[in-house]
PDB file of C-alpha atoms and ligand atoms in Angstrom:
ATOM      1  CA  MET A  27      -0.242  -0.079  -0.063  1.00  0.00           C
ATOM      2  CA  GLU A  28       1.035   3.728  -0.325  1.00  0.00           C
ATOM      3  CA  GLN A  29       0.806   6.004   2.110  1.00  0.00           C
ATOM      4  CA  ILE A  30      -1.687   9.046   1.199  1.00  0.00           C
ATOM      5  CA  LYS A  31      -3.080  12.009   2.955  1.00  0.00           C
ATOM      6  CA  LEU A  32      -6.557  11.794   4.749  1.00  0.00           C
ATOM      7  CA  PRO A  33      -8.850  13.318   2.030  1.00  0.00           C
ATOM      8  CA  GLN A  34      -7.150  11.187  -0.060  1.00  0.00           C
ATOM      9  CA  ALA A  35      -8.746   7.927   1.830  1.00  0.00           C
ATOM     10  CA  SER A  36     -12.038  10.016   1.993  1.00  0.00           C
ATOM     11  CA  VAL A  37     -11.960   9.387  -1.585  1.00  0.00           C
ATOM     12  CA  LEU A  38     -11.306   6.118  -1.590  1.00  0.00           C
ATOM     13  CA  THR A  39     -13.615   4.659   0.676  1.00  0.00           C
ATOM     14  CA  SER A  40     -16.711   6.799  -1.463  1.00  0.00           C
ATOM     15  CA  PRO A  41     -19.221   5.914  -2.255  1.00  0.00           C
ATOM     16  CA  ASN A  42     -19.711   8.076   1.332  1.00  0.00           C
ATOM     17  CA  PRO A  43     -23.352   8.617   2.841  1.00  0.00           C
ATOM     18  CA  VAL A  44     -25.399  11.780   2.285  1.00  0.00           C
ATOM     19  CA  SER A  45     -27.157  13.479   4.287  1.00  0.00           C
ATOM     20  CA  ILE A  46     -28.787  17.354   4.921  1.00  0.00           C
ATOM     21  CA  VAL A  47     -29.100  18.716   7.480  1.00  0.00           C
ATOM     22  CA  CYS A  48     -31.379  21.315   8.687  1.00  0.00           C
ATOM     23  CA  THR A  49     -31.782  23.753  11.073  1.00  0.00           C
ATOM     24  CA  GLN A  50     -33.811  27.289  11.866  1.00  0.00           C
ATOM     25  CA  LYS A  51     -32.921  30.623  10.425  1.00  0.00           C
ATOM     26  CA  PRO A  52     -33.882  33.962  12.991  1.00  0.00           C
ATOM     27  CA  ASP A  53     -36.238  34.157  10.022  1.00  0.00           C
ATOM     28  CA  GLY A  54     -38.020  30.840  10.270  1.00  0.00           C
ATOM     29  CA  THR A  55     -37.040  29.698   7.202  1.00  0.00           C
ATOM     30  CA  THR A  56     -35.026  26.819   7.194  1.00  0.00           C
ATOM     31  CA  ASN A  57     -31.203  26.146   6.059  1.00  0.00           C
ATOM     32  CA  LEU A  58     -29.690  22.632   3.901  1.00  0.00           C
ATOM     33  CA  ALA A  59     -26.693  22.077   3.863  1.00  0.00           C
ATOM     34  CA  THR A  60     -25.311  18.389   2.802  1.00  0.00           C
ATOM     35  CA  VAL A  61     -22.996  16.924   5.219  1.00  0.00           C
ATOM     36  CA  SER A  62     -21.732  13.282   4.154  1.00  0.00           C
ATOM     37  CA  TRP A  63     -19.914  13.270   7.627  1.00  0.00           C
ATOM     38  CA  TRP A  64     -22.952  11.791   9.816  1.00  0.00           C
ATOM     39  CA  THR A  65     -22.945   8.257  11.342  1.00  0.00           C
ATOM     40  CA  TYR A  66     -25.180   6.597  14.328  1.00  0.00           C
ATOM     41  CA  LEU A  67     -24.241   6.743  18.066  1.00  0.00           C
ATOM     42  CA  SER A  68     -26.367   4.264  19.726  1.00  0.00           C
ATOM     43  CA  PHE A  69     -30.200   2.778  19.379  1.00  0.00           C
ATOM     44  CA  ASN A  70     -31.436   2.825  22.818  1.00  0.00           C
ATOM     45  CA  PRO A  71     -31.176   5.802  23.513  1.00  0.00           C
ATOM     46  CA  GLY A  72     -31.173   6.791  20.488  1.00  0.00           C
ATOM     47  CA  MET A  73     -28.403   8.932  19.358  1.00  0.00           C
ATOM     48  CA  ILE A  74     -26.324  10.120  15.577  1.00  0.00           C
ATOM     49  CA  ALA A  75     -23.718  12.591  15.651  1.00  0.00           C
ATOM     50  CA  TYR A  76     -22.117  14.500  12.495  1.00  0.00           C
ATOM     51  CA  ALA A  77     -19.249  16.424  12.206  1.00  0.00           C
ATOM     52  CA  MET A  78     -19.315  20.446  10.057  1.00  0.00           C
ATOM     53  CA  ALA A  79     -16.624  22.737   9.858  1.00  0.00           C
ATOM     54  CA  LYS A  80     -16.406  25.490  12.834  1.00  0.00           C
ATOM     55  CA  THR A  81     -16.971  27.659  10.304  1.00  0.00           C
ATOM     56  CA  SER A  82     -21.065  26.872   8.492  1.00  0.00           C
ATOM     57  CA  TYR A  83     -23.660  28.353   9.328  1.00  0.00           C
ATOM     58  CA  SER A  84     -26.039  25.196   9.700  1.00  0.00           C
ATOM     59  CA  GLY A  85     -23.157  24.873  13.068  1.00  0.00           C
ATOM     60  CA  GLU A  86     -24.094  27.981  14.443  1.00  0.00           C
ATOM     61  CA  MET A  87     -27.530  28.005  13.876  1.00  0.00           C
ATOM     62  CA  VAL A  88     -27.753  24.648  15.750  1.00  0.00           C
ATOM     63  CA  ARG A  89     -25.327  25.867  18.445  1.00  0.00           C
ATOM     64  CA  GLN A  90     -27.932  28.705  19.158  1.00  0.00           C
ATOM     65  CA  ASN A  91     -31.309  27.099  18.743  1.00  0.00           C
ATOM     66  CA  LYS A  92     -29.956  23.383  19.638  1.00  0.00           C
ATOM     67  CA  GLU A  93     -32.659  21.767  17.428  1.00  0.00           C
ATOM     68  CA  VAL A  94     -31.883  19.955  14.192  1.00  0.00           C
ATOM     69  CA  ILE A  95     -33.419  17.273  11.489  1.00  0.00           C
ATOM     70  CA  LEU A  96     -30.991  14.889   9.750  1.00  0.00           C
ATOM     71  CA  SER A  97     -32.640  13.892   6.309  1.00  0.00           C
ATOM     72  CA  ILE A  98     -31.374  11.108   3.885  1.00  0.00           C
ATOM     73  CA  PRO A  99     -32.631  13.293   0.900  1.00  0.00           C
ATOM     74  CA  GLY A 100     -34.016  11.178  -2.351  1.00  0.00           C
ATOM     75  CA  ALA A 101     -32.795  10.529  -5.482  1.00  0.00           C
ATOM     76  CA  GLU A 102     -35.262  13.448  -6.929  1.00  0.00           C
ATOM     77  CA  ILE A 103     -32.972  16.560  -5.700  1.00  0.00           C
ATOM     78  CA  ALA A 104     -29.562  15.213  -5.999  1.00  0.00           C
ATOM     79  CA  ASP A 105     -28.532  18.183  -8.359  1.00  0.00           C
ATOM     80  CA  ALA A 106     -30.283  20.391  -5.641  1.00  0.00           C
ATOM     81  CA  VAL A 107     -27.865  18.354  -2.528  1.00  0.00           C
ATOM     82  CA  MET A 108     -24.936  19.285  -4.511  1.00  0.00           C
ATOM     83  CA  GLY A 109     -25.995  23.021  -4.393  1.00  0.00           C
ATOM     84  CA  CYS A 110     -26.704  22.773  -0.882  1.00  0.00           C
ATOM     85  CA  GLY A 111     -22.887  21.408  -0.540  1.00  0.00           C
ATOM     86  CA  THR A 112     -21.711  24.592  -2.211  1.00  0.00           C
ATOM     87  CA  SER A 113     -23.574  27.284  -1.149  1.00  0.00           C
ATOM     88  CA  THR A 114     -23.949  28.911   2.920  1.00  0.00           C
ATOM     89  CA  GLY A 115     -27.260  29.717   4.219  1.00  0.00           C
ATOM     90  CA  ARG A 116     -25.288  33.052   5.409  1.00  0.00           C
ATOM     91  CA  ASN A 117     -25.941  34.659   2.615  1.00  0.00           C
ATOM     92  CA  THR A 118     -28.403  32.380   0.559  1.00  0.00           C
ATOM     93  CA  ASP A 119     -32.125  30.913   0.700  1.00  0.00           C
ATOM     94  CA  LYS A 120     -31.403  27.788  -0.881  1.00  0.00           C
ATOM     95  CA  VAL A 121     -35.127  26.501  -0.371  1.00  0.00           C
ATOM     96  CA  SER A 122     -35.875  28.978  -2.995  1.00  0.00           C
ATOM     97  CA  LYS A 123     -32.573  29.213  -4.884  1.00  0.00           C
ATOM     98  CA  PHE A 124     -32.628  25.051  -5.962  1.00  0.00           C
ATOM     99  CA  GLY A 125     -36.101  25.163  -5.775  1.00  0.00           C
ATOM    100  CA  ILE A 126     -36.845  22.326  -3.554  1.00  0.00           C
ATOM    101  CA  GLU A 127     -40.086  20.657  -2.003  1.00  0.00           C
ATOM    102  CA  MET A 128     -40.423  21.130   1.395  1.00  0.00           C
ATOM    103  CA  GLN A 129     -42.859  19.818   4.154  1.00  0.00           C
ATOM    104  CA  ASN A 130     -43.449  19.282   8.064  1.00  0.00           C
ATOM    105  CA  ILE A 131     -43.025  17.074  10.257  1.00  0.00           C
ATOM    106  CA  PRO A 132     -45.020  16.750  13.636  1.00  0.00           C
ATOM    107  CA  GLY A 133     -43.727  19.019  16.472  1.00  0.00           C
ATOM    108  CA  SER A 134     -41.002  20.949  14.556  1.00  0.00           C
ATOM    109  CA  GLU A 135     -40.966  24.497  13.098  1.00  0.00           C
ATOM    110  CA  ILE A 136     -37.779  23.376  10.465  1.00  0.00           C
ATOM    111  CA  GLN A 137     -38.464  21.711   7.571  1.00  0.00           C
ATOM    112  CA  ILE A 138     -37.267  19.090   5.494  1.00  0.00           C
ATOM    113  CA  PRO A 139     -37.035  18.224   2.012  1.00  0.00           C
ATOM    114  CA  LEU A 140     -40.414  16.439   0.567  1.00  0.00           C
ATOM    115  CA  HIS A 141     -37.601  14.165  -1.103  1.00  0.00           C
ATOM    116  CA  SER A 142     -36.412  12.244   1.848  1.00  0.00           C
ATOM    117  CA  ARG A 143     -35.950   9.047   2.330  1.00  0.00           C
ATOM    118  CA  VAL A 144     -35.303   9.302   6.378  1.00  0.00           C
ATOM    119  CA  ALA A 145     -35.822  12.429   8.409  1.00  0.00           C
ATOM    120  CA  ILE A 146     -34.564  12.173  12.355  1.00  0.00           C
ATOM    121  CA  GLN A 147     -35.556  14.941  14.330  1.00  0.00           C
ATOM    122  CA  CYS A 148     -32.966  15.511  17.074  1.00  0.00           C
ATOM    123  CA  SER A 149     -32.140  17.752  20.192  1.00  0.00           C
ATOM    124  CA  LEU A 150     -28.145  18.623  20.445  1.00  0.00           C
ATOM    125  CA  LYS A 151     -26.825  16.718  23.526  1.00  0.00           C
ATOM    126  CA  GLU A 152     -23.299  18.656  23.020  1.00  0.00           C
ATOM    127  CA  PHE A 153     -20.947  19.797  20.231  1.00  0.00           C
ATOM    128  CA  ILE A 154     -16.737  18.383  20.829  1.00  0.00           C
ATOM    129  CA  GLU A 155     -14.105  20.655  19.112  1.00  0.00           C
ATOM    130  CA  THR A 156     -12.485  17.833  16.897  1.00  0.00           C
ATOM    131  CA  GLY A 157      -9.839  19.852  14.393  1.00  0.00           C
ATOM    132  CA  ASP A 158     -11.310  22.024  11.769  1.00  0.00           C
ATOM    133  CA  HIS A 159     -14.490  20.716  12.603  1.00  0.00           C
ATOM    134  CA  TYR A 160     -17.351  20.622  15.461  1.00  0.00           C
ATOM    135  CA  LEU A 161     -18.933  16.413  16.387  1.00  0.00           C
ATOM    136  CA  TYR A 162     -22.668  17.363  17.114  1.00  0.00           C
ATOM    137  CA  ILE A 163     -23.484  15.348  19.377  1.00  0.00           C
ATOM    138  CA  CYS A 164     -27.643  14.644  19.252  1.00  0.00           C
ATOM    139  CA  ASP A 165     -30.406  12.770  21.303  1.00  0.00           C
ATOM    140  CA  VAL A 166     -32.924  11.622  18.643  1.00  0.00           C
ATOM    141  CA  ASP A 167     -36.596  12.390  19.601  1.00  0.00           C
ATOM    142  CA  GLN A 168     -38.651  10.912  16.260  1.00  0.00           C
ATOM    143  CA  VAL A 169     -37.624   8.921  12.785  1.00  0.00           C
ATOM    144  CA  TYR A 170     -39.648   9.092   9.657  1.00  0.00           C
ATOM    145  CA  GLY A 171     -39.175   7.073   6.574  1.00  0.00           C
ATOM    146  CA  ASN A 172     -40.221   6.922   3.185  1.00  0.00           C
ATOM    147  CA  LYS A 173     -38.762   3.287   1.742  1.00  0.00           C
ATOM    148  CA  ASP A 174     -40.141   4.594  -1.907  1.00  0.00           C
ATOM    149  CA  GLU A 175     -37.022   7.796  -1.982  1.00  0.00           C
ATOM    150  CA  ARG A 176     -33.944   6.231  -2.882  1.00  0.00           C
ATOM    151  CA  ALA A 177     -30.960   7.403  -1.074  1.00  0.00           C
ATOM    152  CA  VAL A 178     -28.090   9.364  -2.461  1.00  0.00           C
ATOM    153  CA  PHE A 179     -24.689   8.553  -2.051  1.00  0.00           C
ATOM    154  CA  SER A 180     -21.019  10.827  -2.916  1.00  0.00           C
ATOM    155  CA  TRP A 181     -19.336   9.502  -5.479  1.00  0.00           C
ATOM    156  CA  ASP A 182     -15.368  10.497  -6.167  1.00  0.00           C
ATOM    157  CA  GLY A 183     -14.987  11.661  -2.599  1.00  0.00           C
ATOM    158  CA  TYR A 184     -17.736  14.717  -3.186  1.00  0.00           C
ATOM    159  CA  ALA A 185     -17.846  15.633  -6.614  1.00  0.00           C
ATOM    160  CA  LYS A 186     -20.896  13.406  -7.461  1.00  0.00           C
ATOM    161  CA  ILE A 187     -23.604  13.081  -5.499  1.00  0.00           C
ATOM    162  CA  ALA A 188     -26.329   9.770  -7.201  1.00  0.00           C
ATOM    163  CA  PRO A 189     -28.142   6.791  -6.111  1.00  0.00           C
ATOM    164  CA  ALA A 190     -25.904   3.327  -5.600  1.00  0.00           C
ATOM    165  CA  ASN A 191     -26.517   1.844  -8.925  1.00  0.00           C
ATOM    166  CA  GLN A 192     -25.571   4.813 -10.761  1.00  0.00           C
ATOM    167  CA  GLY A 193     -22.483   6.169  -9.546  1.00  0.00           C
TER     168      GLY A 193
HETATM  169  C1  FMN B   5     -21.118  15.720  -1.309  1.00  0.00           C
HETATM  170  C2  FMN B   5     -20.927  16.500  -0.160  1.00  0.00           C
HETATM  171  C3  FMN B   5     -20.897  16.421   1.355  1.00  0.00           C
HETATM  172  C4  FMN B   5     -20.186  17.173   2.060  1.00  0.00           C
HETATM  173  N1  FMN B   5     -19.740  16.895   4.350  1.00  0.00           N
HETATM  174  C5  FMN B   5     -19.733  17.139   4.406  1.00  0.00           C
HETATM  175  C6  FMN B   5     -19.294  17.034   5.925  1.00  0.00           C
HETATM  176  O1  FMN B   5     -19.695  16.005   6.186  1.00  0.00           O
HETATM  177  N2  FMN B   5     -19.097  18.673   6.708  1.00  0.00           N
HETATM  178  C7  FMN B   5     -19.098  19.163   6.393  1.00  0.00           C
HETATM  179  O2  FMN B   5     -19.121  20.441   7.019  1.00  0.00           O
HETATM  180  N3  FMN B   5     -19.410  20.118   5.661  1.00  0.00           N
HETATM  181  C8  FMN B   5     -19.289  19.289   4.279  1.00  0.00           C
HETATM  182  N4  FMN B   5     -20.056  19.509   3.439  1.00  0.00           N
HETATM  183  C9  FMN B   5     -19.856  21.226   2.739  1.00  0.00           C
HETATM  184  C10 FMN B   5     -21.069  21.635   3.357  1.00  0.00           C
HETATM  185  O3  FMN B   5     -22.009  21.394   3.045  1.00  0.00           O
HETATM  186  C11 FMN B   5     -20.929  23.524   2.758  1.00  0.00           C
HETATM  187  O4  FMN B   5     -19.758  23.900   3.593  1.00  0.00           O
HETATM  188  C12 FMN B   5     -22.178  24.023   2.919  1.00  0.00           C
HETATM  189  O5  FMN B   5     -21.581  25.103   2.498  1.00  0.00           O
HETATM  190  C13 FMN B   5     -22.507  24.319   4.679  1.00  0.00           C
HETATM  191  O6  FMN B   5     -23.218  25.136   4.507  1.00  0.00           O
HETATM  192  P1  FMN B   5     -23.776  26.276   5.874  1.00  0.00           P
HETATM  193  O7  FMN B   5     -22.692  27.167   5.741  1.00  0.00           O
HETATM  194  O8  FMN B   5     -25.474  26.752   4.924  1.00  0.00           O
HETATM  195  O9  FMN B   5     -23.906  25.520   6.643  1.00  0.00           O
HETATM  196  C14 FMN B   5     -20.314  18.883   1.763  1.00  0.00           C
HETATM  197  C15 FMN B   5     -20.690  18.575   0.802  1.00  0.00           C
HETATM  198  C16 FMN B   5     -21.157  18.208  -0.347  1.00  0.00           C
HETATM  199  C17 FMN B   5     -21.507  18.528  -1.720  1.00  0.00           C
END
């Protein structure tokens, strides 16, 4: 084997998972950001975690509001998911810019994409500094699923978003 850097490893491990971190902005609307670095932590109690760059607007919102919904987006919105990963909610209304249809889930003012295979509604438990990212550790409040939506993954590192059979 040859010695490589960690970013190169993340290319070799692709397809990597893709989620959308949904948070509430001060005006009440929802911000969407694409995140590959998420994981289940515990089934009982339900816990998940995800890592986001310290500079992300989503991070600022979840640290303020302590609420987040992690959506696994459906294949219909693959292009929009790339858009949500290459622009910031600090200066962009991503929902309208990328024409993403949204839906409500019970008990939350945060919306999620209509085309979601899974939605994990969470409360922020704590966040930990991890190098250039923060790791957000969350308690799971509710989980929703729709098996008719096809999950997408990121290919060639983070260059392309497509279902597993199209990568
Ligand atoms: C496929 C893909 C995966 C990504 N995964 C992550 C990730 O795991 N963590 C992260 O901090 N940023 C990730 N990003 C980049 C963020 O989505 C990007 O920085 C975005 O602008 C953050 O938006 P925000 O400032 O509105 O929060 C990813 C981008 C793409 C396209």
